mmCIF file of C-alpha atoms and ligand atoms in Angstrom:
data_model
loop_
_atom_site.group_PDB
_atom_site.id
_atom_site.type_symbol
_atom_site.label_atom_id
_atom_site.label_comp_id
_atom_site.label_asym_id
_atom_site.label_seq_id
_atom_site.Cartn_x
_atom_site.Cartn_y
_atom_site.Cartn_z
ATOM 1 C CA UNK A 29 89.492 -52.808 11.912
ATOM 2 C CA UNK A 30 92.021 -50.517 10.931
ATOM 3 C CA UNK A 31 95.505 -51.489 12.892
ATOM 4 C CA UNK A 32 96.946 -48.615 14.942
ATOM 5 C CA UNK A 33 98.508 -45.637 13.279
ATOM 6 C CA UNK A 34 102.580 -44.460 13.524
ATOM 7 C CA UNK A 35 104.600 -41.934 11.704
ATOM 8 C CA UNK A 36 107.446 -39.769 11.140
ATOM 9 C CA UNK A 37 107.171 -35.840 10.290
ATOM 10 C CA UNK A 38 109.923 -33.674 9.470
ATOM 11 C CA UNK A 39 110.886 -31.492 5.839
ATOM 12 C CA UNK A 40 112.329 -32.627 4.040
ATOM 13 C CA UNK A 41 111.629 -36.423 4.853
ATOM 14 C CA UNK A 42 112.490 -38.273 1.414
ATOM 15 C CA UNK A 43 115.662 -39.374 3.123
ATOM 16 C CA UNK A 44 113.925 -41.280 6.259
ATOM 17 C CA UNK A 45 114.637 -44.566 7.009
ATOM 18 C CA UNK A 46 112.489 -44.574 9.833
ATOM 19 C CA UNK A 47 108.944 -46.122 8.411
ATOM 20 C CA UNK A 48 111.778 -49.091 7.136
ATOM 21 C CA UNK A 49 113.082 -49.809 10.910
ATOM 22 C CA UNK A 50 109.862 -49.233 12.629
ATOM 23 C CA UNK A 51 108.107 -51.722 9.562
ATOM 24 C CA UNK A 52 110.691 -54.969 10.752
ATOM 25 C CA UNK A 53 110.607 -54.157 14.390
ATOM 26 C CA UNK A 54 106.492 -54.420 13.712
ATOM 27 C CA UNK A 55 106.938 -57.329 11.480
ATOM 28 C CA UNK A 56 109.353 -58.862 14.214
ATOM 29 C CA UNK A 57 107.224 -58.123 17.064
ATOM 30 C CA UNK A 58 103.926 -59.221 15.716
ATOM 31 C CA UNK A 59 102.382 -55.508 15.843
ATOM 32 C CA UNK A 60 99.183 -54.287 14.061
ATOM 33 C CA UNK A 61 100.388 -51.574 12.920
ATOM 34 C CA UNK A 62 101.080 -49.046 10.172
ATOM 35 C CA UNK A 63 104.228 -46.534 9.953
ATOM 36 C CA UNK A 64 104.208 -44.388 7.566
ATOM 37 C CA UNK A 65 106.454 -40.724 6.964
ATOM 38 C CA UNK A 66 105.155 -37.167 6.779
ATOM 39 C CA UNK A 67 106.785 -34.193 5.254
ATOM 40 C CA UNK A 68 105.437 -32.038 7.206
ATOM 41 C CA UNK A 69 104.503 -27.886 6.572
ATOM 42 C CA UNK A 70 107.790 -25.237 7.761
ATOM 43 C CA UNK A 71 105.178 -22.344 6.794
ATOM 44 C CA UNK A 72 102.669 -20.879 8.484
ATOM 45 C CA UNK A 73 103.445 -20.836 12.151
ATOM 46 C CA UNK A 74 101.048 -23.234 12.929
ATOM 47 C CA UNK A 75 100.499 -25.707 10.495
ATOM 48 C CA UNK A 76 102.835 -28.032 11.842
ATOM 49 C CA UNK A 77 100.442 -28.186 14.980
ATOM 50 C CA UNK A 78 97.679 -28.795 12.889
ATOM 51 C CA UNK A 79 99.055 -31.216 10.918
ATOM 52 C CA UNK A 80 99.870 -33.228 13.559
ATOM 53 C CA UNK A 81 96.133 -32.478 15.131
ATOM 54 C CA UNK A 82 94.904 -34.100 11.983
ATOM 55 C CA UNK A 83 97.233 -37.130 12.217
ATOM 56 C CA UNK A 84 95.542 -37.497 15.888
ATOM 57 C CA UNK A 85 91.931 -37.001 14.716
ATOM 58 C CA UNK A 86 92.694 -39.365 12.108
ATOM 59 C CA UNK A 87 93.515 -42.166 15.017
ATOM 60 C CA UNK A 88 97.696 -41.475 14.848
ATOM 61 C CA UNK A 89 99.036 -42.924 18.012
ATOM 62 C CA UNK A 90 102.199 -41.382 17.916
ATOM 63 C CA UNK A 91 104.775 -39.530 16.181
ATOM 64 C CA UNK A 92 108.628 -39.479 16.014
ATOM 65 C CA UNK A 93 109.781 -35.829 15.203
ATOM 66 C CA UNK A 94 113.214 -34.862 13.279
ATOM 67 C CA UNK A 95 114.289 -31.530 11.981
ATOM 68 C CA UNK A 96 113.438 -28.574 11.711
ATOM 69 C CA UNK A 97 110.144 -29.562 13.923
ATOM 70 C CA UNK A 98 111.935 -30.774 17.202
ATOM 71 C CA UNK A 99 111.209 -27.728 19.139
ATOM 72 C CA UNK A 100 107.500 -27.306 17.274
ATOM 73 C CA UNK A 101 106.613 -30.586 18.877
ATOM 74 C CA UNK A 102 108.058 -29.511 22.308
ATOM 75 C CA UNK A 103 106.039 -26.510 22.189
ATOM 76 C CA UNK A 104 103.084 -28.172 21.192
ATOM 77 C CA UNK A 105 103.082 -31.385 23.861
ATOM 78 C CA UNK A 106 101.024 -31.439 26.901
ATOM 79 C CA UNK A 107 103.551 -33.381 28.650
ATOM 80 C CA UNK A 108 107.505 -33.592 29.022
ATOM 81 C CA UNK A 109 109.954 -36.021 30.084
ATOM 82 C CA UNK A 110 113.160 -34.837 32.009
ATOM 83 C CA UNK A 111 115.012 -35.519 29.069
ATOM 84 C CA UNK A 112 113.071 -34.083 26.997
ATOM 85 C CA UNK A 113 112.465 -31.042 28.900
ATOM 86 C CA UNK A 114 116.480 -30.559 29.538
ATOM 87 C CA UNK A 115 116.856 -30.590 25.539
ATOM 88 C CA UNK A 116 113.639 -28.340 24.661
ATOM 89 C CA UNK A 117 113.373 -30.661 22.074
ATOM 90 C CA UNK A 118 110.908 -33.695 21.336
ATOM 91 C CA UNK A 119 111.705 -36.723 18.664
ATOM 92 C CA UNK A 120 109.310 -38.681 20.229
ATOM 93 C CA UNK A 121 105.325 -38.340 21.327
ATOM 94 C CA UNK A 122 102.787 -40.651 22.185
ATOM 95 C CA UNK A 123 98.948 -39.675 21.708
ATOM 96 C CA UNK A 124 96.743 -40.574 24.733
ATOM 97 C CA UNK A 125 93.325 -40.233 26.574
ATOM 98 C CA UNK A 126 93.965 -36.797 24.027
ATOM 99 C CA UNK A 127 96.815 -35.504 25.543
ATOM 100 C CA UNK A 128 100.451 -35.267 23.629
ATOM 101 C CA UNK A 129 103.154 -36.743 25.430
ATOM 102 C CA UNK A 130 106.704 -35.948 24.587
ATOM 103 C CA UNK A 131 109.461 -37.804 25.036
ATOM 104 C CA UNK A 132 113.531 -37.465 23.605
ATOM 105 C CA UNK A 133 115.133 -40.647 22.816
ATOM 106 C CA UNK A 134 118.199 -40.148 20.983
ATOM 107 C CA UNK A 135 120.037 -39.500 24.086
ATOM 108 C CA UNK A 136 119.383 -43.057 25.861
ATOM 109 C CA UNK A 137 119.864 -44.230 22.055
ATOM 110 C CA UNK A 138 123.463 -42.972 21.633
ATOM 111 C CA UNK A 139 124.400 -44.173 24.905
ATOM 112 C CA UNK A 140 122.923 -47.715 24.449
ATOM 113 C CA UNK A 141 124.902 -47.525 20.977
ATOM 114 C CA UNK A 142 128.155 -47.020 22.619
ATOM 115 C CA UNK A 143 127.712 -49.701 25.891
ATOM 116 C CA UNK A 144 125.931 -52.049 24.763
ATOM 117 C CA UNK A 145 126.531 -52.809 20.846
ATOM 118 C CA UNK A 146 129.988 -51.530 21.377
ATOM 119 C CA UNK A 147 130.722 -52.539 23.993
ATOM 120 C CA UNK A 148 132.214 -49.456 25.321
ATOM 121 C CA UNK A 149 130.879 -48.646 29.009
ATOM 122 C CA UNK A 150 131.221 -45.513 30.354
ATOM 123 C CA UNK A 151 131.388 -45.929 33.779
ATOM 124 C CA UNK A 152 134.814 -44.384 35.517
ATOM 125 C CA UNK A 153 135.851 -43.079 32.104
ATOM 126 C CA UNK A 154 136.699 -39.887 30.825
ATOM 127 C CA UNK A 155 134.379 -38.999 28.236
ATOM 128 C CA UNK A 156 134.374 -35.844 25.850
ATOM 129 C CA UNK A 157 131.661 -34.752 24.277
ATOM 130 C CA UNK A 158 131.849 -31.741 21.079
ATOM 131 C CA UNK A 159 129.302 -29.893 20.357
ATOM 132 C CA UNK A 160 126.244 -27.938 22.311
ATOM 133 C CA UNK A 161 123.182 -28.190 20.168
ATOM 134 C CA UNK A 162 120.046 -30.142 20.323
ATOM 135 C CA UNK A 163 122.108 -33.335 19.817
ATOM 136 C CA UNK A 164 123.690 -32.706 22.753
ATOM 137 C CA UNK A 165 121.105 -30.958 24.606
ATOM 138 C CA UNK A 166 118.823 -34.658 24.729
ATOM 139 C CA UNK A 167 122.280 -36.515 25.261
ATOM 140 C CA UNK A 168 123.646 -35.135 28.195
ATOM 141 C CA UNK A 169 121.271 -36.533 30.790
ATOM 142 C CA UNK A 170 121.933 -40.607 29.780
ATOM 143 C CA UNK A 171 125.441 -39.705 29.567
ATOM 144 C CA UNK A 172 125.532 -38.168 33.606
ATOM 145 C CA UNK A 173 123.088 -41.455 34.683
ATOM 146 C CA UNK A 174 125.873 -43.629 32.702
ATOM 147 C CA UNK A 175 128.442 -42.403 35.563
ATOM 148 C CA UNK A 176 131.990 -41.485 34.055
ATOM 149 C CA UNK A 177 134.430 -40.479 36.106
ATOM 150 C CA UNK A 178 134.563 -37.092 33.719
ATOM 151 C CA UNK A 179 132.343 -35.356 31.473
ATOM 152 C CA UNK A 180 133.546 -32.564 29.467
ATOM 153 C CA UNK A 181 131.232 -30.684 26.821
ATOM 154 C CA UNK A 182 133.330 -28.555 24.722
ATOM 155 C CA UNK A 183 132.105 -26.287 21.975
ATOM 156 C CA UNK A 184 133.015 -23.451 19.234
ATOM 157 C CA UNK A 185 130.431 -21.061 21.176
ATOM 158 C CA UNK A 186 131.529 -21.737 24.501
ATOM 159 C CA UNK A 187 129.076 -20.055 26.701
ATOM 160 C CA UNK A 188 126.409 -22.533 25.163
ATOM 161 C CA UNK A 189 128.101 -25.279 26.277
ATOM 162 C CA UNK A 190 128.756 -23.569 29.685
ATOM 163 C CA UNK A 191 124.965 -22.284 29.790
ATOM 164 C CA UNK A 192 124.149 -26.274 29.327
ATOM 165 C CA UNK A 193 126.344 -27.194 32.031
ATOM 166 C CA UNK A 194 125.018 -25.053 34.265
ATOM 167 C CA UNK A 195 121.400 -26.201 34.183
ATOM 168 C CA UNK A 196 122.133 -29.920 34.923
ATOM 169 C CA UNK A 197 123.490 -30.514 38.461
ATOM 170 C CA UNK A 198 125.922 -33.118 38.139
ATOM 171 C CA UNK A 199 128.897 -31.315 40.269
ATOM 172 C CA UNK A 200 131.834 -31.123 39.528
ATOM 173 C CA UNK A 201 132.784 -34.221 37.050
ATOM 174 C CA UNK A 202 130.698 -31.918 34.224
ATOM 175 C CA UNK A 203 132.469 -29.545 32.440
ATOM 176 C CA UNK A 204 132.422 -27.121 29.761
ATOM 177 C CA UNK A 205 135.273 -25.946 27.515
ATOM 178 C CA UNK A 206 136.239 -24.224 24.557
ATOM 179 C CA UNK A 207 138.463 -26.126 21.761
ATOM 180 C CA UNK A 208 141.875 -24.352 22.197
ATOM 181 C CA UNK A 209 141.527 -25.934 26.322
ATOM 182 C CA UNK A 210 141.577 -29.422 25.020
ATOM 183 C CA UNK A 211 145.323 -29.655 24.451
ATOM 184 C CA UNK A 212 145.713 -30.013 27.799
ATOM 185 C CA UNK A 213 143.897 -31.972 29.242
ATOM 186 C CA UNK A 214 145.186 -35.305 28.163
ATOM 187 C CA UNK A 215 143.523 -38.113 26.710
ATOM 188 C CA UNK A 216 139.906 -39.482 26.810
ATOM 189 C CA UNK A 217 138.398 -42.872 26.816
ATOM 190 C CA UNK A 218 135.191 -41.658 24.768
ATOM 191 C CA UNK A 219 135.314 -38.618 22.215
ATOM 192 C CA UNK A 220 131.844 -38.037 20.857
ATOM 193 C CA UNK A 221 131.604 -35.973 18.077
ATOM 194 C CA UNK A 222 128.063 -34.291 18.138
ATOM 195 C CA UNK A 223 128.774 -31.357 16.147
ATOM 196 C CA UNK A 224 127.348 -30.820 12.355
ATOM 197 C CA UNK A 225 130.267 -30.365 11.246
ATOM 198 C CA UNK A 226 130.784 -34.091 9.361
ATOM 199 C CA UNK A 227 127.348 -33.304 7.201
ATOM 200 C CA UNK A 228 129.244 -30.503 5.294
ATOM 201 C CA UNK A 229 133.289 -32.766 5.349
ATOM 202 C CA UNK A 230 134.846 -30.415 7.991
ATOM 203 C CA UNK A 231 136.733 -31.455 11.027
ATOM 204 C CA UNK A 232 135.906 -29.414 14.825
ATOM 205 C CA UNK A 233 139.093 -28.135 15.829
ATOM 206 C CA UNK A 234 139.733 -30.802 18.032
ATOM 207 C CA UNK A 235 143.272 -31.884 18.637
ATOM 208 C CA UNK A 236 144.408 -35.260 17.932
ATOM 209 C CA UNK A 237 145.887 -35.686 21.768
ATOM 210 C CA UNK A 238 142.262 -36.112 23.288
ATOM 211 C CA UNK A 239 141.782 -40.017 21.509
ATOM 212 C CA UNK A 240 143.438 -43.076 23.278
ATOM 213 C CA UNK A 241 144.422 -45.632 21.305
ATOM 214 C CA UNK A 242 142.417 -48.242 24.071
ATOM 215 C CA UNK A 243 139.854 -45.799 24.005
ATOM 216 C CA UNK A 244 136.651 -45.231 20.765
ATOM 217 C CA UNK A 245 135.546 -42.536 18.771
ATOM 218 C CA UNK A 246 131.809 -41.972 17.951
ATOM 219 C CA UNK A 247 130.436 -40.244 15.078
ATOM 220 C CA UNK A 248 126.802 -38.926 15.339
ATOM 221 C CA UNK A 249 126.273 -38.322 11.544
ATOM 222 C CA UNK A 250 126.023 -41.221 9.493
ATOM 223 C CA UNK A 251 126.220 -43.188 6.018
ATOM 224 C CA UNK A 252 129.150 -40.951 5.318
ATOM 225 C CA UNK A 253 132.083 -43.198 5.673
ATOM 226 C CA UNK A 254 135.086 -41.896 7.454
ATOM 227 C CA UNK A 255 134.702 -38.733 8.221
ATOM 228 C CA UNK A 256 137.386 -36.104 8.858
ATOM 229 C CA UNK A 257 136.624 -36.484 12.331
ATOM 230 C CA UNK A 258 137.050 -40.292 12.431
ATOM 231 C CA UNK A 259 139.953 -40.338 10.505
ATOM 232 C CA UNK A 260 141.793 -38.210 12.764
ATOM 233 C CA UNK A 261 140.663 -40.857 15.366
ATOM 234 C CA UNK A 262 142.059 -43.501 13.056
ATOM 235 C CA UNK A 263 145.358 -42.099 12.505
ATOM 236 C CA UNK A 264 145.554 -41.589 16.055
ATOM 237 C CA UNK A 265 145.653 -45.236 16.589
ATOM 238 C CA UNK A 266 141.816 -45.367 18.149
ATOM 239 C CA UNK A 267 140.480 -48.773 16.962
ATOM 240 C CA UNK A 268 137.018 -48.576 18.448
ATOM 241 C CA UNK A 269 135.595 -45.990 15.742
ATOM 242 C CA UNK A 270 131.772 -46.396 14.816
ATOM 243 C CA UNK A 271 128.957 -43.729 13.430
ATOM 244 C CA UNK A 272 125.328 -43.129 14.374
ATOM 245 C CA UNK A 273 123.706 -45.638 12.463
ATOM 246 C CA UNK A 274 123.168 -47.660 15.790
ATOM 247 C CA UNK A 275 122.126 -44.924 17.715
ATOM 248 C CA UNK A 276 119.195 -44.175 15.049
ATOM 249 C CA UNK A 277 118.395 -47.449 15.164
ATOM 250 C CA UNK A 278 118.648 -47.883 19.409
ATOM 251 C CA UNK A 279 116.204 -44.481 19.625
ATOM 252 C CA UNK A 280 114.074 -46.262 17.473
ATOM 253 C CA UNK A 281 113.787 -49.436 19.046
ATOM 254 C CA UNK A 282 113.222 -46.968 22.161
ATOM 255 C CA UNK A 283 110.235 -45.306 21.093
ATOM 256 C CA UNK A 284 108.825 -48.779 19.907
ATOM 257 C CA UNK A 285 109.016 -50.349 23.209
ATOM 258 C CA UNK A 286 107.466 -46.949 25.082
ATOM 259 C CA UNK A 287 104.955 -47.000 22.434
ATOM 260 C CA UNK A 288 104.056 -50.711 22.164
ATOM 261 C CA UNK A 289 104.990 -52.360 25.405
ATOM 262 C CA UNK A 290 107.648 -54.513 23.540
ATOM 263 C CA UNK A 291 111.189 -54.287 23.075
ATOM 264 C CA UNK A 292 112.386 -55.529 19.217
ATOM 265 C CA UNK A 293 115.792 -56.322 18.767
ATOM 266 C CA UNK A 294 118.530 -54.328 16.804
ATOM 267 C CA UNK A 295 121.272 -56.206 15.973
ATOM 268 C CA UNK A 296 120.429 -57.295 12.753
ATOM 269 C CA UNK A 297 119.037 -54.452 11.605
ATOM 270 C CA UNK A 298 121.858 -52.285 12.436
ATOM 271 C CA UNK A 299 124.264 -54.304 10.319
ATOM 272 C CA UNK A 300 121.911 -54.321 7.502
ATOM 273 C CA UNK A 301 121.776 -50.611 7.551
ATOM 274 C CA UNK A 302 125.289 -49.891 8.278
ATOM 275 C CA UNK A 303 127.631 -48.729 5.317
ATOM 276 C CA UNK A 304 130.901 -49.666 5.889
ATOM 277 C CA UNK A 305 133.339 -47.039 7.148
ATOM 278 C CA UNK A 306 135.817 -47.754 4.606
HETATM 279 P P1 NDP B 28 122.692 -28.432 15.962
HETATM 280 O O1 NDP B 28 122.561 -27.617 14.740
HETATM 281 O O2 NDP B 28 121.703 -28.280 17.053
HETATM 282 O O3 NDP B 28 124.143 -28.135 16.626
HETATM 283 C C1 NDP B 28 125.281 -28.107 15.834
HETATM 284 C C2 NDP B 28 126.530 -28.148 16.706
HETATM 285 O O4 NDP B 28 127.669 -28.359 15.847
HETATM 286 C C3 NDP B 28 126.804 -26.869 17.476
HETATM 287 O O5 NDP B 28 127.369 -27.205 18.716
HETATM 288 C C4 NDP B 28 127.843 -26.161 16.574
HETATM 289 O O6 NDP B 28 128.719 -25.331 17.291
HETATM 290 C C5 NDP B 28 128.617 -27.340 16.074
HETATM 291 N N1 NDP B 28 129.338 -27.121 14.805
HETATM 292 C C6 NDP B 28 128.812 -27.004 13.557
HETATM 293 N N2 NDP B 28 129.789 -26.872 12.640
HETATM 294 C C7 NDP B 28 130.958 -26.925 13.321
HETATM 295 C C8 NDP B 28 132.336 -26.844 12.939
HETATM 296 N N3 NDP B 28 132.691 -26.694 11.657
HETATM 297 N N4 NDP B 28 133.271 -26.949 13.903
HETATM 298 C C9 NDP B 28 132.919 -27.097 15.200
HETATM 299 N N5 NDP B 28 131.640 -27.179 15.624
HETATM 300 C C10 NDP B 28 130.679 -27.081 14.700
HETATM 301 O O7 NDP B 28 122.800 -29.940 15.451
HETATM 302 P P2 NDP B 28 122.307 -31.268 16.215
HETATM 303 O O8 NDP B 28 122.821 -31.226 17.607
HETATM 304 O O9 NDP B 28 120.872 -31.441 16.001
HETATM 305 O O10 NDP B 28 123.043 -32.420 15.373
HETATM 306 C C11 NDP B 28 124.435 -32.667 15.514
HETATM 307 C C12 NDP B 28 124.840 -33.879 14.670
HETATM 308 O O11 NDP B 28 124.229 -35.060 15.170
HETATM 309 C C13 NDP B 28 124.453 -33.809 13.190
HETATM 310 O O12 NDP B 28 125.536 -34.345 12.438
HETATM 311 C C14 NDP B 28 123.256 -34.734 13.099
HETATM 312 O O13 NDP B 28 123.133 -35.285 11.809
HETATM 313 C C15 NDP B 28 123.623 -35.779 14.128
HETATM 314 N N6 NDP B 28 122.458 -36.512 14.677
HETATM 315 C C16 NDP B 28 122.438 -37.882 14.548
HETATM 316 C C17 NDP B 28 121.395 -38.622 15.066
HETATM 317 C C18 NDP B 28 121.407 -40.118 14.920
HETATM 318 O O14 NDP B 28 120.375 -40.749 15.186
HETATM 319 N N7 NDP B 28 122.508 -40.723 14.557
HETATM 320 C C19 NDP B 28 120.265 -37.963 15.773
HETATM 321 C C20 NDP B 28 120.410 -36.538 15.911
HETATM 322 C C21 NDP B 28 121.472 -35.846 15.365
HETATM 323 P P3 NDP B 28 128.299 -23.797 17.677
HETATM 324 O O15 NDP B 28 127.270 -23.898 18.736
HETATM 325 O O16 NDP B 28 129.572 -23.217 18.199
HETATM 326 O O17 NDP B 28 127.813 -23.159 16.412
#
């Protein structure tokens, strides 16, 4: 019997490490099961539903989504979390009784990241988050259930961070802000940096007075060292500085356990895919 079918889609997907993690947390688990990555068609509208149609006829059981087909796979899913549906955007679905069930992990995989491997809860603290795209769009609903006393979502386009704000009712420890506001309003536990701006080397204008030396920096991009954004946490005396590898790793291990029924662990495979900061 053939063992049950997993896989990745996205274009392009050479760069995946996903059928790696999802292979030892099978291995580790005892799982039947195969993993395997699909680059997956950007043209015609359409194809990317029937590609993953096919994957389904063929006995796929589910699917992890990454760009550019996040909002495809919302669009094409039967049935949403609340996370999911906040962020309009799907990384995970789950094939059953021939429905598509969609599901957004990296949000409860950042924050897991930050509490638990780093041991950085968020509970009463002040946390800033930068950016207001998709990133941030799936994380914003672990972050409120993680309870700090503050959340503040700033972003270069202000009114998306304020339109994001405004659809989640958290009252009034949620706010959103431009850049040139966050000079005064002290420091933060928890800066976040969930803007693209470390995949092309350049630093959100972010001022150096938000980090606490106590307090940690996280980096959502990862494998690229120290970026400018983590360096300015660095020289700002902020020992607790760490990038995203855990949190791809912790979504992951996520979709395994809603997938499987089993819950691998991460530790280990985190450090073997970290690259050291520096
Ligand atoms: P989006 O394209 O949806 O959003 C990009 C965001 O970055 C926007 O808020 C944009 O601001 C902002 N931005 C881009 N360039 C700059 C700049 N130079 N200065 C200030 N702000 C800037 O991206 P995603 O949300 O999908 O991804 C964000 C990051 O998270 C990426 O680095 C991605 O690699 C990483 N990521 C990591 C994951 C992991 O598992 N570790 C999972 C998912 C994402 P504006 O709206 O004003 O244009």
């Amino acid at each position: 019997m053939m063992s049950d079918e997993y896989a990745v889609i996205g274009n392009p997907i050479g760069h995946t490490k996903s059928p790696l993690i999802h292979g030892l947390f099978a291995k580790e688990t005892g799982q039947d099961m195969s993993y395997i990555s699909i680059e997956g068609p950007v043209e015609p509208d359409g194809a990317f539903a029937d590609t993953v149609r096919s994957f389904i006829a063929a006995g796929g059981r589910g699917m992890n989504v990454t760009a550019p087909f996040k909002l495809k796979a919302f669009a094409l899913s039967d049935e949403r979390s609340e996370r999911a549906a906040l962020a309009g955007a799907v990384n995970a679905m789950k094939f059953e009784n021939g429905r598509i069930v969609a599901e957004n992990f990296d949000g409860v995989g950042l924050v897991r990241d930050i509490e638990v491997n780093l041991h950085q809860p968020m509970a009463a603290k002040r946390v800033l988050i930068l950016g207001a795209g998709g990133a941030v769009r799936g994380a914003l609903l672990p972050f409120i259930a993680a309870r700090p006393a503050e959340l503040v979502v700033a972003n270069r386009h202000v009114e998306k961070a304020e339109a994001l704000v405004e659809q989640v009712a958290a009252g009034g420890s949620l706010t959103a802000c431009g850049y040139a506001e966050l000079a005064a309003m002290g420091q933060f536990d928890l800066v976040v940096n969930a803007t693209s701006a470390s995949l092309t080397g350049e630093l959100p204008p972010v001022p150096a007075s938000v980090f606490s030396a106590r307090g940690a920096a996280y980096e959502l991009a990862y494998g690229k060292g120290l970026t400018p954004f983590l360096r300015l946490a660095r020289e700002a005396g902020v020992q607790g500085v760490a990038d995203g590898v855990g949190m791809l790793v912790e979504q992951a291990a996520e979709a395994f356990a809603w997938w499987r029924g089993i819950r691998p662990q991460t530790r280990a495979l985190i450090d073997r895919l970290t690259i050291p900061l520096e």
